[in-house]
Coordinates of C-alpha atoms and ligand atoms in Angstrom, one line a residue:
Chain A
X62 CA 0.0 0.0 0.0
X63 CA 1.6 3.2 -1.1
X64 CA 1.4 6.3 1.1
X65 CA -0.6 9.4 0.3
X66 CA -4.2 8.7 1.4
X67 CA -3.7 9.8 5.0
X68 CA -4.1 12.3 6.5
X69 CA -7.0 13.6 4.3
X70 CA -8.9 10.3 4.4
X71 CA -7.2 8.2 7.1
X72 CA -5.3 4.9 6.6
X73 CA -6.7 2.8 3.8
X74 CA -7.8 -0.8 4.6
X75 CA -8.3 -3.6 2.0
X76 CA -12.0 -4.4 1.6
X77 CA -12.5 -6.6 -1.4
X78 CA -11.1 -7.8 -4.8
X79 CA -13.1 -8.5 -8.0
X80 CA -12.0 -10.4 -11.1
X81 CA -12.5 -8.7 -14.5
X82 CA -12.8 -11.0 -17.4
X83 CA -11.0 -10.4 -20.7
X84 CA -13.2 -9.6 -23.7
X85 CA -16.4 -10.0 -21.7
X86 CA -18.2 -7.2 -23.5
X87 CA -21.7 -8.4 -22.4
X88 CA -20.8 -8.4 -18.7
X89 CA -18.3 -5.4 -18.7
X90 CA -19.4 -2.9 -16.1
X91 CA -20.8 -5.4 -13.6
X92 CA -17.7 -5.1 -11.3
X93 CA -18.0 -1.3 -11.2
X94 CA -21.7 -1.5 -10.3
X95 CA -20.9 -4.0 -7.6
X96 CA -18.2 -1.7 -6.2
X97 CA -20.7 1.3 -6.3
X98 CA -23.3 -0.8 -4.4
X99 CA -20.7 -1.8 -1.9
X100 CA -19.6 1.8 -1.2
X101 CA -23.2 2.8 -1.1
X102 CA -23.9 0.3 1.7
X103 CA -21.0 1.7 3.6
X104 CA -22.6 5.1 3.5
X105 CA -20.3 7.1 1.2
X106 CA -21.9 10.3 -0.2
X107 CA -23.6 10.2 -3.6
X108 CA -21.0 12.5 -5.1
X109 CA -18.2 10.1 -4.0
X110 CA -20.2 7.1 -5.3
X111 CA -20.7 8.7 -8.6
X112 CA -17.0 9.6 -9.2
X113 CA -15.8 6.2 -7.9
X114 CA -18.3 4.4 -10.2
X115 CA -17.3 6.5 -13.3
X116 CA -13.6 6.0 -12.7
X117 CA -14.1 2.3 -12.0
X118 CA -16.3 1.8 -15.1
X119 CA -13.8 3.4 -17.5
X120 CA -11.0 1.4 -16.0
X121 CA -12.9 -1.8 -16.1
X122 CA -13.8 -1.3 -19.8
X123 CA -10.1 -0.8 -20.5
X124 CA -9.1 -4.0 -18.7
X125 CA -11.8 -5.9 -20.7
X126 CA -10.9 -4.2 -24.0
X127 CA -7.1 -4.0 -23.9
X128 CA -5.8 -5.5 -20.6
X129 CA -6.6 -9.1 -21.2
X130 CA -8.5 -9.4 -17.9
X131 CA -7.3 -8.4 -14.4
X132 CA -8.9 -7.3 -11.2
X133 CA -10.2 -4.4 -9.2
X134 CA -9.3 -4.0 -5.5
X135 CA -11.3 -1.8 -3.2
X136 CA -9.7 -0.1 -0.2
X137 CA -11.5 2.2 2.2
X138 CA -10.6 4.7 4.9
X139 CA -13.1 6.6 7.1
X140 CA -13.2 9.5 4.6
X141 CA -11.8 8.1 1.4
X142 CA -12.0 5.3 -1.3
X143 CA -9.0 3.8 -3.1
X144 CA -9.5 1.7 -6.2
X145 CA -6.6 -0.3 -7.6
X146 CA -7.3 -1.7 -11.1
X147 CA -4.6 -3.9 -12.6
X148 CA -4.0 -6.2 -15.4
X149 CA -1.1 -8.3 -17.0
X150 CA -1.9 -7.2 -20.5
X151 CA 0.4 -5.5 -23.1
X152 CA 0.8 -2.3 -21.1
X153 CA 0.7 1.2 -22.6
X154 CA 3.8 2.1 -24.8
X155 CA 3.2 5.9 -24.8
X156 CA 1.5 7.0 -21.7
X157 CA 1.5 10.7 -22.5
X158 CA -0.4 10.0 -25.7
X159 CA -2.8 7.6 -24.0
X160 CA -3.7 10.3 -21.4
X161 CA -4.7 12.7 -24.2
X162 CA -8.4 13.2 -24.9
X163 CA -9.3 11.6 -28.2
X164 CA -6.4 9.1 -28.6
X165 CA -7.5 5.5 -28.9
X166 CA -6.6 2.2 -30.3
X167 CA -10.1 0.8 -30.0
X168 CA -11.5 -1.7 -32.5
X169 CA -14.8 -1.1 -34.4
X170 CA -16.4 -3.6 -32.0
X171 CA -15.5 -1.5 -29.0
X172 CA -16.7 1.7 -30.8
X173 CA -20.0 0.0 -31.5
X174 CA -20.5 -0.3 -27.7
X175 CA -20.0 3.5 -27.3
X176 CA -16.4 3.2 -26.1
X177 CA -13.2 4.0 -27.9
X178 CA -13.5 7.8 -28.0
X179 CA -10.2 8.2 -26.1
X180 CA -11.9 9.8 -23.1
X181 CA -11.5 7.1 -20.5
X182 CA -8.1 7.7 -18.9
X183 CA -8.5 11.5 -18.8
X184 CA -11.9 11.1 -17.3
X185 CA -10.6 8.7 -14.7
X186 CA -8.0 11.3 -13.7
X187 CA -10.6 14.1 -13.6
X188 CA -12.8 12.1 -11.2
X189 CA -9.8 11.2 -8.9
X190 CA -8.4 13.4 -6.2
X191 CA -5.1 11.4 -6.5
X192 CA -4.3 9.4 -9.5
X193 CA -1.3 7.1 -10.3
X194 CA -0.8 4.9 -13.3
X195 CA 2.1 2.5 -13.7
X196 CA 2.6 0.8 -17.0
X197 CA 5.3 -0.5 -19.4
X198 CA 5.2 -2.6 -22.6
X199 CA 4.8 -6.2 -21.6
X200 CA 4.4 -5.3 -17.9
X201 CA 0.6 -4.7 -17.7
X202 CA -1.1 -1.6 -16.3
X203 CA -2.0 -0.6 -12.8
X204 CA -4.2 2.4 -11.9
X205 CA -4.6 3.7 -8.4
X206 CA -7.5 6.0 -7.9
X207 CA -8.1 7.9 -4.6
X208 CA -11.3 9.7 -4.0
X209 CA -12.1 12.1 -1.1
X210 CA -15.4 13.8 -0.4
X211 CA -15.3 17.2 -2.1
Chain B
X1074 CA -36.8 23.9 -17.1
X1075 CA -37.3 20.5 -15.5
X1076 CA -39.9 18.0 -16.6
X1077 CA -41.2 14.6 -15.5
X1078 CA -40.3 11.4 -17.5
X1079 CA -44.0 10.9 -18.0
X1080 CA -44.2 14.3 -19.7
X1081 CA -41.2 13.4 -21.8
X1082 CA -42.8 10.1 -22.9
X1083 CA -45.9 12.1 -24.0
X1084 CA -43.9 14.7 -26.0
X1085 CA -41.9 11.9 -27.7
X1086 CA -44.8 9.5 -28.2
X1087 CA -42.6 7.0 -26.5
X1088 CA -43.5 3.5 -25.2
X1089 CA -42.3 2.8 -21.7
X1090 CA -40.5 -0.5 -21.5
X1091 CA -39.9 -0.8 -17.7
X1092 CA -40.1 1.0 -14.4
X1093 CA -43.4 2.7 -15.2
X1094 CA -43.6 3.4 -11.4
X1095 CA -40.7 5.8 -11.6
X1096 CA -42.0 8.0 -14.4
X1097 CA -42.8 10.8 -12.0
X1098 CA -39.1 11.4 -11.7
X1099 CA -38.1 15.0 -12.6
X1100 CA -35.2 15.4 -15.0
X1101 CA -33.1 18.5 -14.9
X1102 CA -31.4 18.2 -18.3
X1103 CA -30.9 16.0 -21.4
X1104 CA -27.9 14.4 -23.1
X1105 CA -28.2 13.0 -26.7
X1106 CA -25.3 10.7 -27.5
X1107 CA -24.1 7.4 -28.8
X1108 CA -20.7 7.8 -27.1
X1109 CA -20.9 6.3 -23.7
X1110 CA -17.5 7.8 -22.7
X1111 CA -19.0 11.2 -23.4
X1112 CA -22.0 10.5 -21.2
X1113 CA -19.6 9.5 -18.4
X1114 CA -17.5 12.6 -19.0
X1115 CA -20.1 15.3 -19.4
X1116 CA -23.5 14.3 -18.0
X1117 CA -24.8 15.2 -14.6
X1118 CA -27.0 13.3 -12.3
X1119 CA -30.8 13.6 -12.9
X1120 CA -30.2 13.7 -16.7
X1121 CA -32.3 12.1 -19.4
X1122 CA -30.2 10.2 -22.0
X1123 CA -31.3 10.0 -25.6
X1124 CA -29.4 7.4 -27.6
X1125 CA -29.4 5.2 -30.7
X1126 CA -27.3 2.5 -29.1
X1127 CA -29.1 -0.5 -27.6
X1128 CA -26.3 -2.6 -26.0
X1129 CA -26.1 -3.4 -22.3
X1130 CA -23.3 -0.9 -21.8
X1131 CA -26.0 1.9 -22.2
X1132 CA -27.9 0.7 -19.2
X1133 CA -24.7 0.2 -17.2
X1134 CA -23.4 3.6 -18.2
X1135 CA -26.7 5.1 -17.1
X1136 CA -26.5 3.4 -13.7
X1137 CA -22.9 4.5 -13.2
X1138 CA -23.5 8.1 -14.3
X1139 CA -26.7 8.5 -12.3
X1140 CA -28.9 9.0 -15.4
X1141 CA -32.6 9.2 -14.5
X1142 CA -34.1 7.7 -17.7
X1143 CA -33.2 6.5 -21.2
X1144 CA -35.0 7.2 -24.5
X1145 CA -34.0 5.0 -27.5
X1146 CA -34.6 7.0 -30.6
X1147 CA -35.8 6.0 -34.1
X1148 CA -37.9 3.2 -32.7
X1149 CA -34.9 1.0 -31.7
X1150 CA -35.8 -1.6 -29.1
X1151 CA -33.3 -3.1 -26.7
X1152 CA -33.1 -6.8 -26.2
X1153 CA -35.0 -8.4 -23.3
X1154 CA -31.9 -9.0 -21.2
X1155 CA -31.2 -5.3 -21.3
X1156 CA -34.7 -4.4 -20.2
X1157 CA -34.3 -6.9 -17.3
X1158 CA -31.0 -5.2 -16.3
X1159 CA -32.7 -1.8 -16.3
X1160 CA -35.6 -3.2 -14.2
X1161 CA -33.0 -4.4 -11.7
X1162 CA -31.4 -0.9 -11.5
X1163 CA -34.8 0.9 -11.4
X1164 CA -34.0 2.7 -14.6
X1165 CA -37.0 3.7 -16.8
X1166 CA -36.4 2.9 -20.5
X1167 CA -38.5 4.4 -23.3
X1168 CA -38.7 3.9 -27.1
X1169 CA -39.6 6.9 -29.3
X1170 CA -40.3 6.7 -33.0
X1171 CA -38.6 10.1 -33.6
X1172 CA -35.0 10.2 -34.9
X1173 CA -32.3 11.7 -32.6
X1174 CA -32.4 15.3 -34.0
X1175 CA -36.2 15.5 -33.9
X1176 CA -36.5 13.9 -30.5
X1177 CA -33.9 16.4 -29.1
X1178 CA -35.6 19.3 -30.9
X1179 CA -39.0 18.4 -29.5
X1180 CA -37.6 18.4 -26.0
X1181 CA -35.7 21.6 -26.5
X1182 CA -38.8 23.3 -27.8
X1183 CA -40.6 22.3 -24.6
X1184 CA -37.8 24.1 -22.6
X1185 CA -35.5 21.3 -21.8
X1186 CA -31.7 21.9 -22.2
X1187 CA -28.4 20.0 -22.3
X1188 CA -25.4 20.2 -20.1
X1189 CA -23.6 22.7 -22.4
X1190 CA -26.5 25.2 -21.8
X1191 CA -27.5 24.5 -18.3
X1192 CA -24.8 22.4 -16.6
X1193 CA -23.1 24.1 -13.7
X1194 CA -20.1 26.2 -14.9
X1195 CA -20.0 24.3 -18.2
X1196 CA -21.3 27.0 -20.6
X1197 CA -19.0 27.2 -23.7
Ligands
ADP164 N1 -5.4 -1.5 -19.4 C1 -4.8 -1.1 -20.6 N2 -3.9 -1.9 -21.2 C2 -3.4 -1.6 -22.4 N3 -3.7 -0.5 -23.0 C3 -4.6 0.4 -22.5 C4 -5.2 0.1 -21.2 N4 -6.0 1.2 -20.9 C5 -5.9 2.0 -21.9 N5 -5.0 1.6 -22.9 C6 -4.6 2.3 -24.1 O1 -4.8 3.7 -23.9 C7 -5.8 4.2 -24.9 C8 -6.6 5.3 -24.4 O2 -7.5 4.8 -23.3 P1 -8.8 5.5 -22.9 O3 -8.4 6.9 -22.6 O4 -9.5 4.7 -21.9 O5 -9.6 5.6 -24.3 P2 -10.4 4.5 -25.1 O6 -10.6 3.3 -24.2 O7 -11.6 5.1 -25.6 O8 -9.5 4.1 -26.2 C9 -6.5 3.0 -25.4 O9 -7.0 3.1 -26.7 C10 -5.4 1.9 -25.3 O10 -4.6 1.9 -26.5
MG165 MG1 -11.2 3.4 -22.3

């Protein structure tokens, strides 16, 4: 667990992990909705739930579409949520490019589902209060999203 | 100007596919798009989504973004599994015979607006 969540939110604690299946376009999004419901039961504010769910959903779609499957871990602190989304896929060769709005390597099948506009990673960052991404060719991709009540 | 989903269904001559009990919900604005990433990036809670896409990601996007109701334009009907998913989320789905531009225009002429005209701090 990397530092940075405390003192704004308190020390994060591991809550749960979910598997994300590669290429499961029909089921993609179910993990994020399960995470949203979990956080809702714990009493997080609607504004926190919404940002967490949006970031989780875009990250989950990326793991399904590009990451070859992976998982989403949920950590919570009294006043914060941390999501860690990781996969062992191909990684992102040029991260600066991937973080730009509009840049995408999506296939026509992905675009038909309404994804592949190159908005995912920038929107995950926008919804995060702290955002870290670790990736390298052949090394997979790991996103860490921290959300505090605003 | 806000409006109820029931009022929207009437303006758009739309069939209600599920969650008829939730049609008294009041929507604050509208978003017409087939790009789910755009919906996730720009829409606000309490929004009505108009779309031509009928895959399950539409319903999941709506649930994630806090969308209050979905209108499928041009008479497109989602598959039964998708309706069942929306029922589970409590998300009203409607089908309108009007094409996207006309459906949006009809709602605009009734006073409804999109996020770029009435979203907080987002006026171009
Ligand atoms: N988990 C991942 N593994 C490999 N590549 C990824 C991953 N996530 C994103 N990418 C790459 O970054 C690009 C931009 O991602 P994103 O901003 O989510 O837009 P989009 O998914 O619409 O293409 C993707 O097209 C893809 O090339
Ligand atoms: Mg994406």
